[in-house]
Amino acid sequence: MSNYELHGLEQSKIIQLGILQTLFEEDSKRNSQDGNIGMKIPILLSQLGLINVECRVSDKVNFLDQHMADSDKQKLFHALKEEGLGQKPNARHEVVTQLVERGLNSEEANRQYEAESVFAREFNENSWLTYAPNIKITSGIMMR
């Protein structure tokens, strides 16, 4: 259900997706950065006058497979790290403070910090990982 977008309604009103959803919604209110923009693009394009708007999801899935060639494994691992997967979070106090400022309560912020820390500690070049970025591809026709 994380792939629902009902225009004019905050996603949390129709499905509870947890603290990341809270962060996305609060960031959007605070500074117009929208972590759910991919789901809104088809609506926005239609509202701008495009017709035959279509949206699909990339079927690309990254699989860090321990049986792949070492050079390919290293290349994929480093690409995933550059995307931000498994990055060690900053100091706990700094991260928790920022998360609280973004709309989480202290308990949620500490749980999120722990989750990010565990992922950073456990994810390495010898991990097995399947990661689907779920990128939305949207198109439409512009009428003149």
Coordinates of N, CA, C and O in Angstrom, one line a residue:
M1 N 0.8 -1.2 0.0 CA 0.0 0.0 0.0 C 0.8 1.3 0.0 O 0.3 2.4 -0.1
S2 N 2.2 1.1 0.1 CA 3.0 2.3 0.1 C 3.0 2.9 -1.3 O 3.4 4.0 -1.5
N3 N 2.4 2.2 -2.3 CA 2.3 2.7 -3.6 C 1.0 3.3 -4.0 O 0.6 3.4 -5.1
Y4 N 0.2 3.8 -3.0 CA -1.0 4.4 -3.2 C -0.8 5.9 -3.1 O 0.0 6.4 -2.3
E5 N -1.5 6.7 -3.9 CA -1.6 8.1 -3.8 C -3.0 8.5 -4.1 O -3.5 8.3 -5.2
L6 N -3.7 9.0 -3.1 CA -5.1 9.5 -3.3 C -5.0 11.0 -3.2 O -4.8 11.6 -2.1
H7 N -5.1 11.7 -4.3 CA -4.8 13.2 -4.3 C -5.7 13.9 -3.3 O -6.9 13.7 -3.2
G8 N -5.0 14.8 -2.6 CA -5.7 15.6 -1.6 C -5.8 15.0 -0.2 O -6.3 15.6 0.7
L9 N -5.2 13.8 -0.1 CA -5.3 13.2 1.2 C -3.9 12.7 1.6 O -3.2 12.1 0.8
E10 N -3.5 13.0 2.8 CA -2.2 12.5 3.3 C -2.2 11.0 3.3 O -3.2 10.4 3.7
Q11 N -1.2 10.4 2.9 CA -1.1 8.9 2.8 C -1.4 8.2 4.1 O -2.1 7.2 4.2
S12 N -1.0 8.9 5.2 CA -1.2 8.3 6.6 C -2.7 8.2 6.9 O -3.1 7.5 7.9
K13 N -3.5 8.9 6.2 CA -5.0 8.9 6.5 C -5.6 7.6 6.0 O -6.7 7.2 6.4
I14 N -4.9 6.9 5.0 CA -5.5 5.7 4.4 C -4.7 4.4 4.7 O -5.2 3.3 4.6
I15 N -3.4 4.6 5.1 CA -2.5 3.5 5.4 C -1.4 3.9 6.3 O -0.8 5.0 6.1
Q16 N -1.1 3.2 7.3 CA 0.0 3.5 8.2 C 1.2 2.8 7.8 O 1.3 1.5 7.8
L17 N 2.2 3.5 7.4 CA 3.5 2.9 6.9 C 4.7 3.2 7.8 O 5.8 2.8 7.5
G18 N 4.4 3.8 9.0 CA 5.5 4.0 10.0 C 6.1 5.3 9.9 O 5.7 6.3 9.3
I19 N 7.3 5.3 10.6 CA 7.9 6.6 10.9 C 8.5 7.3 9.6 O 8.6 8.5 9.6
L20 N 8.9 6.5 8.6 CA 9.4 7.2 7.4 C 8.3 7.9 6.7 O 8.5 9.0 6.1
Q21 N 7.1 7.4 6.8 CA 6.0 8.1 6.2 C 5.7 9.4 6.9 O 5.5 10.5 6.3
T22 N 5.8 9.4 8.2 CA 5.7 10.6 9.0 C 6.8 11.6 8.6 O 6.5 12.8 8.4
L23 N 8.0 11.2 8.4 CA 9.1 12.1 8.0 C 8.8 12.7 6.6 O 8.9 13.9 6.4
F24 N 8.3 11.8 5.7 CA 8.0 12.3 4.3 C 6.9 13.4 4.4 O 7.0 14.5 3.8
E25 N 5.9 13.1 5.2 CA 4.8 14.1 5.2 C 5.1 15.4 5.9 O 4.8 16.5 5.5
E26 N 5.9 15.3 7.0 CA 6.3 16.4 7.8 C 7.3 17.3 7.0 O 7.2 18.5 7.0
D27 N 8.2 16.6 6.3 CA 9.2 17.3 5.4 C 8.4 18.1 4.3 O 8.8 19.2 4.0
S28 N 7.4 17.5 3.8 CA 6.7 18.1 2.7 C 6.0 19.4 3.2 O 5.9 20.4 2.5
K29 N 5.4 19.3 4.4 CA 4.7 20.5 5.0 C 5.7 21.6 5.3 O 5.5 22.7 5.1
R30 N 6.9 21.2 5.8 CA 7.9 22.1 6.4 C 8.7 22.8 5.3 O 8.9 24.0 5.3
N31 N 9.1 22.0 4.3 CA 10.0 22.6 3.3 C 9.7 22.2 1.8 O 10.6 22.4 1.0
S32 N 8.6 21.6 1.6 CA 8.1 21.2 0.3 C 9.0 20.1 -0.4 O 8.8 19.8 -1.6
Q33 N 9.8 19.5 0.4 CA 10.6 18.3 -0.1 C 9.6 17.1 0.0 O 9.2 16.8 1.1
D34 N 9.3 16.4 -1.1 CA 8.3 15.4 -1.0 C 9.0 14.0 -1.4 O 9.3 13.7 -2.5
G35 N 9.1 13.2 -0.3 CA 9.7 11.9 -0.5 C 8.8 10.9 -1.3 O 9.2 9.8 -1.6
N36 N 7.5 11.3 -1.5 CA 6.5 10.5 -2.2 C 6.2 11.1 -3.6 O 5.2 10.7 -4.1
I37 N 7.1 11.9 -4.1 CA 6.7 12.6 -5.3 C 6.5 11.7 -6.5 O 5.7 12.0 -7.4
G38 N 7.2 10.5 -6.5 CA 7.0 9.6 -7.6 C 5.6 9.2 -7.8 O 5.1 9.0 -9.0
M39 N 4.9 9.0 -6.8 CA 3.5 8.6 -6.8 C 2.5 9.8 -7.3 O 1.4 9.5 -7.7
K40 N 3.0 11.0 -7.1 CA 2.2 12.1 -7.4 C 2.4 12.7 -8.8 O 1.6 13.4 -9.4
I41 N 3.5 12.3 -9.5 CA 3.8 12.8 -10.8 C 2.7 12.6 -11.8 O 2.4 13.5 -12.6
P42 N 2.1 11.4 -11.9 CA 1.1 11.2 -12.9 C -0.1 12.2 -12.7 O -0.6 12.8 -13.7
I43 N -0.5 12.4 -11.5 CA -1.6 13.4 -11.2 C -1.1 14.8 -11.6 O -1.9 15.5 -12.3
L44 N 0.1 15.2 -11.2 CA 0.6 16.5 -11.6 C 0.6 16.7 -13.1 O 0.2 17.8 -13.6
L45 N 1.1 15.7 -13.8 CA 1.2 15.9 -15.3 C -0.2 16.0 -15.9 O -0.4 16.8 -16.8
S46 N -1.1 15.2 -15.4 CA -2.5 15.4 -15.9 C -3.1 16.7 -15.6 O -3.7 17.3 -16.4
Q47 N -2.8 17.2 -14.4 CA -3.3 18.5 -14.0 C -2.7 19.6 -14.8 O -3.3 20.7 -15.0
L48 N -1.5 19.4 -15.3 CA -0.8 20.4 -16.2 C -1.3 20.3 -17.6 O -0.9 21.1 -18.5
G49 N -2.2 19.3 -18.0 CA -2.8 19.3 -19.3 C -2.3 18.1 -20.2 O -2.7 18.0 -21.3
L50 N -1.3 17.3 -19.7 CA -0.9 16.2 -20.5 C -2.1 15.2 -20.6 O -2.9 15.1 -19.7
I51 N -2.1 14.5 -21.7 CA -3.2 13.5 -21.9 C -2.5 12.1 -22.0 O -1.3 12.0 -22.3
N52 N -3.3 11.1 -21.9 CA -2.8 9.7 -21.9 C -1.6 9.5 -21.0 O -0.6 8.9 -21.4
V53 N -1.7 10.0 -19.8 CA -0.7 9.9 -18.8 C -0.6 8.4 -18.4 O -1.7 7.8 -18.0
E54 N 0.6 7.9 -18.4 CA 0.8 6.5 -18.0 C 1.9 6.4 -17.0 O 2.8 7.3 -17.0
C55 N 1.9 5.5 -16.1 CA 2.9 5.3 -15.1 C 3.2 3.9 -14.9 O 2.3 3.1 -14.8
R56 N 4.5 3.5 -14.9 CA 4.8 2.1 -14.6 C 6.0 2.2 -13.6 O 6.6 3.2 -13.3
V57 N 6.4 1.0 -13.1 CA 7.5 0.9 -12.2 C 8.6 0.1 -12.9 O 8.4 -0.9 -13.5
S58 N 9.8 0.6 -12.7 CA 11.0 -0.1 -13.2 C 11.1 -1.4 -12.6 O 10.9 -1.6 -11.4
D59 N 11.3 -2.4 -13.4 CA 11.5 -3.8 -12.8 C 12.9 -4.1 -12.4 O 13.2 -5.2 -12.0
K60 N 13.8 -3.1 -12.4 CA 15.1 -3.3 -12.0 C 15.2 -3.6 -10.5 O 14.7 -2.9 -9.7
V61 N 15.9 -4.7 -10.2 CA 16.2 -5.1 -8.9 C 17.7 -5.4 -8.8 O 18.2 -6.1 -9.6
N62 N 18.3 -4.7 -7.8 CA 19.7 -4.9 -7.6 C 19.9 -6.1 -6.7 O 19.3 -6.2 -5.6
F63 N 20.7 -7.1 -7.1 CA 20.9 -8.3 -6.3 C 22.4 -8.4 -6.0 O 23.2 -8.7 -7.0
L64 N 22.8 -8.2 -4.8 CA 24.2 -8.4 -4.4 C 24.4 -9.9 -4.1 O 24.0 -10.3 -3.1
D65 N 24.9 -10.6 -5.1 CA 25.0 -12.0 -5.0 C 26.4 -12.4 -4.8 O 27.3 -12.1 -5.5
Q66 N 26.6 -13.2 -3.7 CA 27.9 -13.6 -3.4 C 28.6 -14.6 -4.4 O 29.7 -14.9 -4.2
H67 N 27.8 -15.0 -5.3 CA 28.3 -15.9 -6.4 C 28.7 -15.1 -7.6 O 29.2 -15.7 -8.6
M68 N 28.5 -13.8 -7.6 CA 28.9 -13.0 -8.8 C 30.4 -12.8 -8.8 O 31.1 -13.0 -7.8
A69 N 30.9 -12.4 -9.9 CA 32.4 -12.1 -10.0 C 32.7 -11.0 -9.0 O 32.0 -10.1 -8.8
D70 N 33.9 -11.2 -8.4 CA 34.3 -10.2 -7.4 C 34.3 -8.8 -7.9 O 33.9 -7.9 -7.2
S71 N 34.7 -8.5 -9.2 CA 34.7 -7.2 -9.7 C 33.3 -6.6 -9.8 O 33.1 -5.4 -9.5
D72 N 32.4 -7.5 -10.3 CA 31.0 -7.0 -10.4 C 30.4 -6.8 -9.0 O 29.6 -5.8 -8.8
K73 N 30.7 -7.6 -8.1 CA 30.2 -7.5 -6.7 C 30.7 -6.2 -6.1 O 29.9 -5.4 -5.5
Q74 N 32.0 -5.9 -6.2 CA 32.5 -4.7 -5.7 C 31.9 -3.4 -6.3 O 31.6 -2.5 -5.7
K75 N 31.7 -3.5 -7.6 CA 31.1 -2.4 -8.4 C 29.7 -2.1 -7.9 O 29.3 -1.0 -7.6
L76 N 28.9 -3.2 -7.8 CA 27.5 -3.0 -7.3 C 27.5 -2.5 -5.9 O 26.7 -1.6 -5.5
F77 N 28.3 -3.1 -5.0 CA 28.3 -2.7 -3.6 C 28.6 -1.2 -3.5 O 28.0 -0.5 -2.8
H78 N 29.6 -0.8 -4.2 CA 30.0 0.6 -4.1 C 29.0 1.6 -4.7 O 28.7 2.6 -4.2
A79 N 28.3 1.1 -5.7 CA 27.2 1.9 -6.3 C 26.0 2.0 -5.3 O 25.4 3.1 -5.1
L80 N 25.7 0.9 -4.6 CA 24.7 0.9 -3.6 C 25.1 1.9 -2.5 O 24.2 2.6 -2.0
K81 N 26.3 1.8 -2.0 CA 26.8 2.7 -1.0 C 26.7 4.2 -1.4 O 26.3 5.0 -0.6
E82 N 27.0 4.5 -2.7 CA 26.9 5.8 -3.2 C 25.4 6.3 -3.2 O 25.2 7.5 -3.0
E83 N 24.5 5.4 -3.4 CA 23.1 5.7 -3.3 C 22.6 6.0 -1.9 O 21.5 6.5 -1.6
G84 N 23.4 5.6 -0.9 CA 23.1 5.8 0.5 C 22.8 4.6 1.3 O 22.5 4.7 2.5
L85 N 22.7 3.5 0.7 CA 22.4 2.2 1.4 C 23.6 1.9 2.4 O 24.7 1.9 2.0
G86 N 23.2 1.7 3.6 CA 24.2 1.2 4.6 C 25.2 2.3 5.0 O 26.2 1.9 5.6
Q87 N 24.8 3.5 4.8 CA 25.7 4.6 5.3 C 25.6 4.7 6.8 O 24.5 4.7 7.4
K88 N 26.7 4.8 7.5 CA 26.8 4.9 9.0 C 26.1 6.3 9.3 O 26.5 7.3 8.8
P89 N 25.1 6.3 10.2 CA 24.5 7.5 10.6 C 25.5 8.4 11.4 O 26.4 7.9 12.0
N90 N 25.3 9.7 11.4 CA 26.0 10.6 12.3 C 25.8 10.3 13.7 O 25.1 9.3 14.1
A91 N 26.4 11.1 14.6 CA 26.3 10.9 16.0 C 24.8 10.8 16.5 O 23.9 11.5 15.9
R92 N 24.5 9.9 17.4 CA 23.1 9.6 17.8 C 22.4 10.9 18.2 O 21.3 11.1 17.7
H93 N 23.0 11.7 19.0 CA 22.3 12.9 19.5 C 21.9 13.8 18.3 O 20.8 14.3 18.3
E94 N 22.9 14.0 17.4 CA 22.6 14.8 16.2 C 21.4 14.3 15.4 O 20.5 15.0 15.0
V95 N 21.5 13.0 15.1 CA 20.5 12.3 14.2 C 19.1 12.4 14.9 O 18.1 12.7 14.3
V96 N 19.1 12.0 16.2 CA 17.8 12.0 17.0 C 17.2 13.4 17.0 O 16.0 13.6 16.8
T97 N 18.0 14.4 17.3 CA 17.6 15.8 17.3 C 16.9 16.2 16.0 O 15.9 16.8 15.9
Q98 N 17.6 15.8 14.9 CA 17.1 16.2 13.6 C 15.8 15.5 13.3 O 14.9 16.0 12.7
L99 N 15.7 14.2 13.7 CA 14.5 13.4 13.4 C 13.3 14.0 14.3 O 12.2 14.1 13.8
V100 N 13.6 14.4 15.5 CA 12.5 15.0 16.3 C 12.1 16.3 15.7 O 10.9 16.6 15.6
E101 N 13.0 17.1 15.2 CA 12.7 18.4 14.5 C 11.9 18.1 13.3 O 11.1 19.0 12.9
R102 N 12.0 17.0 12.6 CA 11.3 16.6 11.4 C 9.9 16.0 11.7 O 9.2 15.6 10.8
G103 N 9.6 15.8 13.0 CA 8.3 15.3 13.3 C 8.1 14.0 14.1 O 7.0 13.6 14.4
L104 N 9.2 13.3 14.4 CA 9.1 12.1 15.1 C 9.2 12.4 16.6 O 9.7 13.5 17.0
N105 N 8.7 11.5 17.4 CA 8.9 11.7 18.9 C 10.2 11.0 19.2 O 10.8 10.4 18.4
S106 N 10.7 11.2 20.4 CA 12.0 10.8 20.8 C 12.2 9.3 20.7 O 13.2 8.8 20.2
E107 N 11.1 8.5 21.1 CA 11.2 7.1 21.0 C 11.3 6.6 19.5 O 12.1 5.8 19.2
E108 N 10.5 7.2 18.6 CA 10.6 6.9 17.2 C 11.9 7.2 16.6 O 12.5 6.5 15.8
A109 N 12.5 8.4 17.0 CA 13.7 8.8 16.5 C 14.9 7.9 16.9 O 15.7 7.5 16.1
N110 N 14.8 7.4 18.2 CA 15.9 6.5 18.6 C 15.7 5.1 17.9 O 16.7 4.5 17.6
R111 N 14.5 4.7 17.7 CA 14.3 3.4 17.0 C 14.8 3.5 15.6 O 15.5 2.6 15.0
Q112 N 14.6 4.7 14.9 CA 15.1 4.8 13.6 C 16.6 4.9 13.5 O 17.2 4.3 12.6
Y113 N 17.2 5.6 14.5 CA 18.6 5.6 14.6 C 19.2 4.2 14.7 O 20.2 3.8 14.0
E114 N 18.6 3.4 15.6 CA 19.1 2.0 15.8 C 18.9 1.2 14.5 O 19.8 0.4 14.2
A115 N 17.8 1.3 13.8 CA 17.6 0.6 12.6 C 18.7 1.0 11.5 O 19.3 0.1 10.9
E116 N 19.0 2.3 11.4 CA 20.0 2.7 10.4 C 21.4 2.2 10.9 O 22.2 1.8 10.0
S117 N 21.6 2.2 12.2 CA 22.9 1.7 12.7 C 23.1 0.2 12.4 O 24.2 -0.2 12.0
V118 N 22.1 -0.6 12.7 CA 22.2 -2.0 12.4 C 22.4 -2.3 11.0 O 23.3 -3.1 10.6
F119 N 21.7 -1.6 10.1 CA 21.9 -1.8 8.6 C 23.3 -1.4 8.2 O 24.0 -2.2 7.5
A120 N 23.8 -0.3 8.8 CA 25.2 0.1 8.4 C 26.2 -0.9 8.9 O 27.2 -1.1 8.2
R121 N 26.0 -1.4 10.1 CA 27.0 -2.4 10.7 C 26.9 -3.7 9.9 O 28.0 -4.4 9.7
E122 N 25.8 -4.2 9.5 CA 25.6 -5.5 8.9 C 25.8 -5.5 7.4 O 26.2 -6.6 6.9
F123 N 25.6 -4.4 6.7 CA 25.7 -4.4 5.2 C 27.1 -4.2 4.8 O 27.8 -3.2 5.2
N124 N 27.7 -5.2 4.1 CA 29.0 -5.1 3.6 C 29.2 -5.8 2.3 O 28.2 -6.4 1.8
E125 N 30.3 -5.8 1.8 CA 30.6 -6.4 0.5 C 30.3 -7.9 0.4 O 30.0 -8.5 -0.6
N126 N 30.2 -8.6 1.6 CA 30.0 -10.0 1.7 C 28.5 -10.3 2.0 O 28.1 -11.4 2.3
S127 N 27.6 -9.3 2.0 CA 26.2 -9.5 2.3 C 25.5 -10.0 1.0 O 25.9 -9.7 -0.1
W128 N 24.4 -10.7 1.3 CA 23.5 -11.0 0.2 C 22.4 -9.9 0.4 O 21.8 -9.7 1.5
L129 N 22.1 -9.2 -0.7 CA 21.1 -8.1 -0.6 C 20.3 -8.1 -1.9 O 20.8 -8.2 -3.0
T130 N 19.0 -8.0 -1.7 CA 18.1 -7.7 -2.8 C 17.5 -6.4 -2.6 O 16.9 -6.2 -1.5
Y131 N 17.6 -5.5 -3.5 CA 17.1 -4.1 -3.3 C 16.3 -3.7 -4.6 O 16.9 -3.6 -5.7
A132 N 15.1 -3.4 -4.4 CA 14.2 -2.9 -5.5 C 14.0 -1.4 -5.3 O 13.2 -1.1 -4.4
P133 N 14.6 -0.5 -6.1 CA 14.4 0.9 -5.8 C 13.0 1.4 -6.2 O 12.6 2.4 -5.8
N134 N 12.2 0.6 -6.9 CA 10.8 0.9 -7.2 C 10.7 2.3 -7.9 O 9.8 3.1 -7.5
I135 N 11.5 2.6 -8.9 CA 11.5 3.9 -9.6 C 10.3 3.9 -10.5 O 10.0 3.0 -11.2
K136 N 9.5 5.1 -10.4 CA 8.3 5.3 -11.2 C 8.8 5.9 -12.5 O 9.6 6.8 -12.5
I137 N 8.2 5.4 -13.6 CA 8.4 6.0 -14.9 C 7.1 6.5 -15.5 O 6.2 5.7 -15.6
T138 N 7.0 7.8 -15.7 CA 5.7 8.4 -16.0 C 5.9 9.1 -17.4 O 6.9 9.8 -17.6
S139 N 4.9 9.0 -18.2 CA 4.9 9.7 -19.5 C 3.5 10.1 -19.9 O 2.5 9.7 -19.3
G140 N 3.4 11.1 -20.8 CA 2.1 11.6 -21.3 C 2.3 12.3 -22.5 O 3.5 12.5 -23.0
I141 N 1.3 12.8 -23.1 CA 1.3 13.5 -24.4 C 0.9 14.9 -24.1 O -0.2 15.2 -23.5
M142 N 1.7 15.9 -24.6 CA 1.4 17.3 -24.5 C 0.6 17.7 -25.7 O 1.1 17.6 -26.8
M143 N -0.5 18.3 -25.4 CA -1.3 18.9 -26.5 C -1.0 20.3 -26.8 O -0.7 21.0 -25.8
R144 N -0.9 20.7 -28.0 CA -0.6 22.1 -28.3 C -1.8 22.9 -28.6 O -2.8 22.6 -29.0

